[in-house]
PDB file of C-alpha atoms in Angstrom:
ATOM      1  CA  MET B   2    -166.520 115.892  49.815  1.00 53.00           C
ATOM      2  CA  THR B   3    -165.847 117.356  53.182  1.00 57.00           C
ATOM      3  CA  ARG B   4    -166.138 115.846  56.418  1.00 59.00           C
ATOM      4  CA  ARG B   5    -169.693 117.655  57.150  1.00 59.00           C
ATOM      5  CA  MET B   6    -171.146 116.735  53.932  1.00 53.00           C
ATOM      6  CA  TRP B   7    -170.205 113.287  54.534  1.00 51.00           C
ATOM      7  CA  HIS B   8    -172.022 113.541  58.037  1.00 52.00           C
ATOM      8  CA  THR B   9    -175.046 115.216  56.383  1.00 48.00           C
ATOM      9  CA  ALA B  10    -175.251 112.567  53.809  1.00 47.00           C
ATOM     10  CA  GLY B  11    -174.962 109.798  56.449  1.00 49.00           C
ATOM     11  CA  LEU B  12    -177.782 111.485  58.729  1.00 45.00           C
ATOM     12  CA  LEU B  13    -180.168 111.772  55.441  1.00 43.00           C
ATOM     13  CA  PHE B  14    -179.525 107.998  54.455  1.00 45.00           C
ATOM     14  CA  GLY B  15    -180.258 107.072  58.035  1.00 47.00           C
ATOM     15  CA  ILE B  16    -183.585 109.248  58.105  1.00 44.00           C
ATOM     16  CA  CYS B  17    -184.426 107.555  54.625  1.00 41.00           C
ATOM     17  CA  ALA B  18    -183.921 104.055  55.856  1.00 48.00           C
ATOM     18  CA  ALA B  19    -185.842 104.531  59.007  1.00 49.00           C
ATOM     19  CA  LEU B  20    -188.820 106.166  57.068  1.00 45.00           C
ATOM     20  CA  ALA B  21    -188.725 103.398  54.805  1.00 48.00           C
ATOM     21  CA  SER B  22    -188.777 100.833  57.620  1.00 51.00           C
ATOM     22  CA  SER B  23    -191.474 102.478  59.017  1.00 50.00           C
ATOM     23  CA  LEU B  24    -193.781 102.795  55.949  1.00 47.00           C
ATOM     24  CA  SER B  25    -193.229  99.202  55.398  1.00 49.00           C
ATOM     25  CA  ALA B  26    -194.135  98.282  59.374  1.00 55.00           C
ATOM     26  CA  GLN B  27    -197.680 100.369  58.700  1.00 64.00           C
ATOM     27  CA  ALA B  28    -198.262  98.245  55.476  1.00 68.00           C
ATOM     28  CA  PRO B  29    -201.466  96.486  55.891  1.00 66.00           C
ATOM     29  CA  PRO B  30    -200.902  92.571  55.774  1.00 74.00           C
ATOM     30  CA  PRO B  31    -201.343  90.827  52.572  1.00 88.00           C
ATOM     31  CA  VAL B  32    -205.148  89.506  52.040  1.00 95.00           C
ATOM     32  CA  LYS B  33    -205.020  85.404  52.663  1.00 96.00           C
ATOM     33  CA  ARG B  34    -207.110  83.669  49.697  1.00 96.00           C
ATOM     34  CA  THR B  35    -208.615  80.433  50.375  1.00 97.00           C
ATOM     35  CA  ILE B  36    -211.144  78.086  48.716  1.00 97.00           C
ATOM     36  CA  GLU B  37    -213.527  76.854  51.078  1.00 97.00           C
ATOM     37  CA  ALA B  38    -216.470  74.536  51.162  1.00 96.00           C
ATOM     38  CA  TYR B  39    -219.209  75.827  53.695  1.00 97.00           C
ATOM     39  CA  THR B  40    -222.534  74.168  54.466  1.00 96.00           C
ATOM     40  CA  VAL B  41    -224.961  77.027  54.785  1.00 97.00           C
ATOM     41  CA  PRO B  42    -227.299  76.839  57.730  1.00 97.00           C
ATOM     42  CA  ASP B  43    -231.170  76.740  57.085  1.00 97.00           C
ATOM     43  CA  VAL B  44    -231.919  79.705  59.071  1.00 98.00           C
ATOM     44  CA  THR B  45    -234.355  82.234  58.301  1.00 98.00           C
ATOM     45  CA  LEU B  46    -233.125  85.987  58.781  1.00 98.00           C
ATOM     46  CA  VAL B  47    -234.579  89.417  57.957  1.00 98.00           C
ATOM     47  CA  ASN B  48    -233.688  91.868  55.306  1.00 98.00           C
ATOM     48  CA  GLN B  49    -233.728  95.653  55.673  1.00 98.00           C
ATOM     49  CA  ASP B  50    -237.151  95.634  54.571  1.00 98.00           C
ATOM     50  CA  GLY B  51    -238.595  93.457  57.054  1.00 98.00           C
ATOM     51  CA  THR B  52    -238.780  90.608  54.863  1.00 98.00           C
ATOM     52  CA  LYS B  53    -237.991  87.228  56.074  1.00 98.00           C
ATOM     53  CA  VAL B  54    -235.454  85.470  54.115  1.00 97.00           C
ATOM     54  CA  LYS B  55    -234.087  81.674  53.992  1.00 98.00           C
ATOM     55  CA  LEU B  56    -230.471  81.899  54.131  1.00 98.00           C
ATOM     56  CA  LYS B  57    -229.922  78.741  52.152  1.00 97.00           C
ATOM     57  CA  THR B  58    -232.101  79.612  49.275  1.00 96.00           C
ATOM     58  CA  LEU B  59    -230.697  83.093  49.060  1.00 96.00           C
ATOM     59  CA  LEU B  60    -227.205  81.770  48.880  1.00 95.00           C
ATOM     60  CA  GLU B  61    -227.082  78.942  47.020  1.00 92.00           C
ATOM     61  CA  THR B  62    -228.055  80.047  43.462  1.00 90.00           C
ATOM     62  CA  ASN B  63    -226.673  79.989  40.007  1.00 89.00           C
ATOM     63  CA  ASP B  64    -225.821  83.639  40.531  1.00 88.00           C
ATOM     64  CA  PRO B  65    -222.179  84.824  42.028  1.00 90.00           C
ATOM     65  CA  ILE B  66    -222.566  85.733  45.707  1.00 95.00           C
ATOM     66  CA  ILE B  67    -220.775  87.794  47.906  1.00 97.00           C
ATOM     67  CA  VAL B  68    -221.080  87.979  51.696  1.00 98.00           C
ATOM     68  CA  ASP B  69    -219.481  89.921  54.496  1.00 98.00           C
ATOM     69  CA  PHE B  70    -220.190  90.336  58.097  1.00 98.00           C
ATOM     70  CA  ILE B  71    -220.918  93.821  59.197  1.00 98.00           C
ATOM     71  CA  PHE B  72    -222.618  95.957  61.567  1.00 97.00           C
ATOM     72  CA  GLY B  73    -224.811  99.258  61.107  1.00 97.00           C
ATOM     73  CA  THR B  74    -222.656 101.394  63.923  1.00 96.00           C
ATOM     74  CA  CYS B  75    -219.186 100.319  62.972  1.00 96.00           C
ATOM     75  CA  THR B  76    -217.122 103.093  61.695  1.00 96.00           C
ATOM     76  CA  THR B  77    -213.683 101.212  61.447  1.00 95.00           C
ATOM     77  CA  ILE B  78    -213.587  97.825  58.995  1.00 95.00           C
ATOM     78  CA  CYS B  79    -217.345  97.964  57.744  1.00 97.00           C
ATOM     79  CA  PRO B  80    -217.414 101.174  56.133  1.00 97.00           C
ATOM     80  CA  VAL B  81    -214.570  99.836  54.093  1.00 95.00           C
ATOM     81  CA  LEU B  82    -216.282  96.771  52.922  1.00 96.00           C
ATOM     82  CA  SER B  83    -219.351  98.529  52.169  1.00 97.00           C
ATOM     83  CA  ALA B  84    -217.474 101.031  49.895  1.00 96.00           C
ATOM     84  CA  GLY B  85    -216.128  98.009  47.909  1.00 95.00           C
ATOM     85  CA  TYR B  86    -219.899  96.721  47.616  1.00 95.00           C
ATOM     86  CA  ALA B  87    -221.004 100.206  46.463  1.00 95.00           C
ATOM     87  CA  ASN B  88    -218.129 100.676  44.177  1.00 94.00           C
ATOM     88  CA  LEU B  89    -218.769  97.059  42.631  1.00 93.00           C
ATOM     89  CA  GLN B  90    -222.718  98.393  42.084  1.00 92.00           C
ATOM     90  CA  LEU B  91    -221.425 101.338  40.336  1.00 91.00           C
ATOM     91  CA  LYS B  92    -219.076  99.104  37.815  1.00 88.00           C
ATOM     92  CA  LEU B  93    -222.362  96.899  37.136  1.00 83.00           C
ATOM     93  CA  PRO B  94    -224.359  99.717  35.598  1.00 67.00           C
ATOM     94  CA  GLY B  95    -227.926  97.958  34.982  1.00 67.00           C
ATOM     95  CA  GLN B  96    -226.549  94.450  35.839  1.00 61.00           C
ATOM     96  CA  ALA B  97    -226.896  94.941  39.541  1.00 52.00           C
ATOM     97  CA  ALA B  98    -228.624  91.519  39.769  1.00 57.00           C
ATOM     98  CA  LYS B  99    -225.801  89.884  37.937  1.00 73.00           C
ATOM     99  CA  ALA B 100    -224.040  89.508  41.509  1.00 87.00           C
ATOM    100  CA  ARG B 101    -226.083  89.410  44.972  1.00 93.00           C
ATOM    101  CA  LEU B 102    -224.428  91.174  47.646  1.00 96.00           C
ATOM    102  CA  ILE B 103    -225.092  90.140  50.933  1.00 98.00           C
ATOM    103  CA  SER B 104    -224.152  91.545  54.160  1.00 98.00           C
ATOM    104  CA  ILE B 105    -225.154  89.825  57.453  1.00 98.00           C
ATOM    105  CA  SER B 106    -225.227  91.864  60.869  1.00 98.00           C
ATOM    106  CA  ILE B 107    -222.961  90.603  63.505  1.00 97.00           C
ATOM    107  CA  ASP B 108    -225.149  92.851  65.693  1.00 97.00           C
ATOM    108  CA  PRO B 109    -228.568  91.773  65.401  1.00 97.00           C
ATOM    109  CA  GLU B 110    -229.333  93.351  68.905  1.00 97.00           C
ATOM    110  CA  ASN B 111    -229.247  96.700  67.216  1.00 97.00           C
ATOM    111  CA  ASP B 112    -229.316  96.221  63.586  1.00 98.00           C
ATOM    112  CA  THR B 113    -233.124  96.723  63.279  1.00 98.00           C
ATOM    113  CA  PRO B 114    -234.620  96.736  59.442  1.00 98.00           C
ATOM    114  CA  LYS B 115    -234.601 100.588  59.885  1.00 98.00           C
ATOM    115  CA  VAL B 116    -230.968 100.726  60.724  1.00 98.00           C
ATOM    116  CA  MET B 117    -230.147  98.511  58.091  1.00 98.00           C
ATOM    117  CA  ARG B 118    -232.219 100.368  55.468  1.00 98.00           C
ATOM    118  CA  ASP B 119    -230.798 103.874  56.539  1.00 98.00           C
ATOM    119  CA  TYR B 120    -227.156 102.052  56.396  1.00 98.00           C
ATOM    120  CA  LEU B 121    -227.763 100.920  53.002  1.00 98.00           C
ATOM    121  CA  LYS B 122    -229.218 104.413  51.969  1.00 98.00           C
ATOM    122  CA  ARG B 123    -226.034 105.954  53.258  1.00 97.00           C
ATOM    123  CA  TYR B 124    -223.929 103.836  50.516  1.00 97.00           C
ATOM    124  CA  ARG B 125    -226.664 104.013  47.790  1.00 96.00           C
ATOM    125  CA  ALA B 126    -227.033 100.537  47.473  1.00 96.00           C
ATOM    126  CA  LYS B 127    -229.008  99.318  44.686  1.00 93.00           C
ATOM    127  CA  PRO B 128    -231.245  96.369  44.269  1.00 92.00           C
ATOM    128  CA  GLY B 129    -229.195  93.292  44.897  1.00 93.00           C
ATOM    129  CA  TRP B 130    -227.712  94.279  48.116  1.00 96.00           C
ATOM    130  CA  ASP B 131    -229.357  92.868  51.088  1.00 97.00           C
ATOM    131  CA  PHE B 132    -228.499  93.436  54.844  1.00 98.00           C
ATOM    132  CA  LEU B 133    -229.621  90.673  56.806  1.00 98.00           C
ATOM    133  CA  THR B 134    -230.295  90.240  60.431  1.00 98.00           C
ATOM    134  CA  GLY B 135    -232.040  87.562  62.757  1.00 98.00           C
ATOM    135  CA  LYS B 136    -231.958  86.100  65.997  1.00 98.00           C
ATOM    136  CA  ARG B 137    -228.702  85.920  67.627  1.00 97.00           C
ATOM    137  CA  GLU B 138    -228.489  82.189  67.691  1.00 98.00           C
ATOM    138  CA  ASP B 139    -229.351  82.097  64.127  1.00 98.00           C
ATOM    139  CA  ILE B 140    -226.619  84.704  63.530  1.00 98.00           C
ATOM    140  CA  ASP B 141    -224.176  82.792  65.475  1.00 97.00           C
ATOM    141  CA  LYS B 142    -224.978  79.613  63.427  1.00 98.00           C
ATOM    142  CA  VAL B 143    -224.420  81.535  60.179  1.00 98.00           C
ATOM    143  CA  MET B 144    -220.844  83.063  61.650  1.00 98.00           C
ATOM    144  CA  HIS B 145    -220.039  79.324  62.904  1.00 98.00           C
ATOM    145  CA  ALA B 146    -220.828  77.886  59.563  1.00 98.00           C
ATOM    146  CA  PHE B 147    -218.540  80.566  57.588  1.00 98.00           C
ATOM    147  CA  ASN B 148    -215.711  80.139  60.238  1.00 97.00           C
ATOM    148  CA  ALA B 149    -216.405  83.922  61.141  1.00 97.00           C
ATOM    149  CA  TYR B 150    -217.476  83.497  64.439  1.00 97.00           C
ATOM    150  CA  ILE B 151    -216.745  86.134  66.959  1.00 95.00           C
ATOM    151  CA  PRO B 152    -218.125  86.476  70.642  1.00 94.00           C
ATOM    152  CA  ASN B 153    -218.193  90.284  70.739  1.00 93.00           C
ATOM    153  CA  LYS B 154    -218.951  92.559  67.329  1.00 94.00           C
ATOM    154  CA  MET B 155    -215.679  94.685  68.348  1.00 94.00           C
ATOM    155  CA  LEU B 156    -213.625  91.961  67.736  1.00 94.00           C
ATOM    156  CA  HIS B 157    -214.529  91.491  64.168  1.00 94.00           C
ATOM    157  CA  TYR B 158    -212.185  91.476  61.263  1.00 95.00           C
ATOM    158  CA  PRO B 159    -212.130  92.055  57.508  1.00 97.00           C
ATOM    159  CA  LEU B 160    -213.492  88.887  55.771  1.00 97.00           C
ATOM    160  CA  THR B 161    -215.267  88.664  52.348  1.00 98.00           C
ATOM    161  CA  LEU B 162    -216.415  85.500  51.128  1.00 98.00           C
ATOM    162  CA  ILE B 163    -217.528  85.117  47.196  1.00 97.00           C
ATOM    163  CA  ARG B 164    -219.432  82.136  45.902  1.00 95.00           C
ATOM    164  CA  ASP B 165    -218.526  80.728  42.563  1.00 90.00           C
ATOM    165  CA  PRO B 166    -221.903  79.445  41.317  1.00 87.00           C
ATOM    166  CA  LYS B 167    -219.871  77.136  38.784  1.00 88.00           C
ATOM    167  CA  THR B 168    -218.402  75.191  41.752  1.00 91.00           C
ATOM    168  CA  GLY B 169    -220.282  75.836  44.621  1.00 92.00           C
ATOM    169  CA  GLN B 170    -217.232  76.576  46.297  1.00 95.00           C
ATOM    170  CA  TRP B 171    -216.501  79.642  48.292  1.00 97.00           C
ATOM    171  CA  VAL B 172    -213.365  82.262  47.950  1.00 97.00           C
ATOM    172  CA  ARG B 173    -212.369  83.172  51.559  1.00 98.00           C
ATOM    173  CA  LEU B 174    -210.582  86.611  51.275  1.00 97.00           C
ATOM    174  CA  PHE B 175    -209.319  87.173  55.051  1.00 97.00           C
ATOM    175  CA  GLY B 176    -208.039  91.281  54.804  1.00 96.00           C
ATOM    176  CA  LEU B 177    -208.782  94.283  53.693  1.00 94.00           C
ATOM    177  CA  MET B 178    -208.854  94.427  49.908  1.00 94.00           C
ATOM    178  CA  SER B 179    -207.824  97.427  47.656  1.00 92.00           C
ATOM    179  CA  SER B 180    -210.552  98.126  45.180  1.00 91.00           C
ATOM    180  CA  SER B 181    -208.533  96.631  42.555  1.00 93.00           C
ATOM    181  CA  GLU B 182    -207.782  93.364  44.081  1.00 94.00           C
ATOM    182  CA  PHE B 183    -211.574  93.130  44.980  1.00 94.00           C
ATOM    183  CA  MET B 184    -212.273  93.899  41.219  1.00 93.00           C
ATOM    184  CA  ASP B 185    -209.880  90.973  40.399  1.00 93.00           C
ATOM    185  CA  GLU B 186    -211.651  88.661  42.681  1.00 93.00           C
ATOM    186  CA  CYS B 187    -215.004  89.659  41.226  1.00 91.00           C
ATOM    187  CA  LYS B 188    -213.630  88.679  37.803  1.00 89.00           C
ATOM    188  CA  LYS B 189    -212.153  85.524  38.406  1.00 89.00           C
ATOM    189  CA  VAL B 190    -216.040  84.235  39.400  1.00 86.00           C
ATOM    190  CA  GLY B 191    -217.396  85.824  36.209  1.00 84.00           C
ATOM    191  CA  ILE B 192    -218.866  89.103  38.168  1.00 85.00           C
ATOM    192  CA  LEU B 193    -217.147  91.708  35.944  1.00 82.00           C
TER     193      LEU B 193
END
């Protein structure tokens, strides 16, 4: 091998190493999974149809429950979380009621029932997926209860909570999950 070939090979190796380093730096952090016991606050929220809903009654059932916190005009994290919900509903043909999907607005000043209805329509949501809003103080109580409080919607982060009906405990998943990771978590509580 000539000196020039050695130089070219070394240069290529350096480029490959730099690319590999760059790609690993861009990989999302792993999802942090913990098991939690939350006390659901006794608040009344409003769903996409304008119907009042007692959150405690809605969440403390014998069905698996999945909760996330989103807002209707988000263009970053919320669409990813909602795509996960939509994908899950597609995998439950005829069984949408097997799991209740709850999205709670972190922007109650702007997320009216019409905005929430339009949002769910965009994701072709089926029965069993509700988008809830309410008074700011009630939304804050809910975020505090689930250790998800943020003072400003622009500071939101990906958080998914899954309630296991057998134990009443919540699986807290902090971070963006791939579709297969989300499905695996659903299987663990018997949704799939």
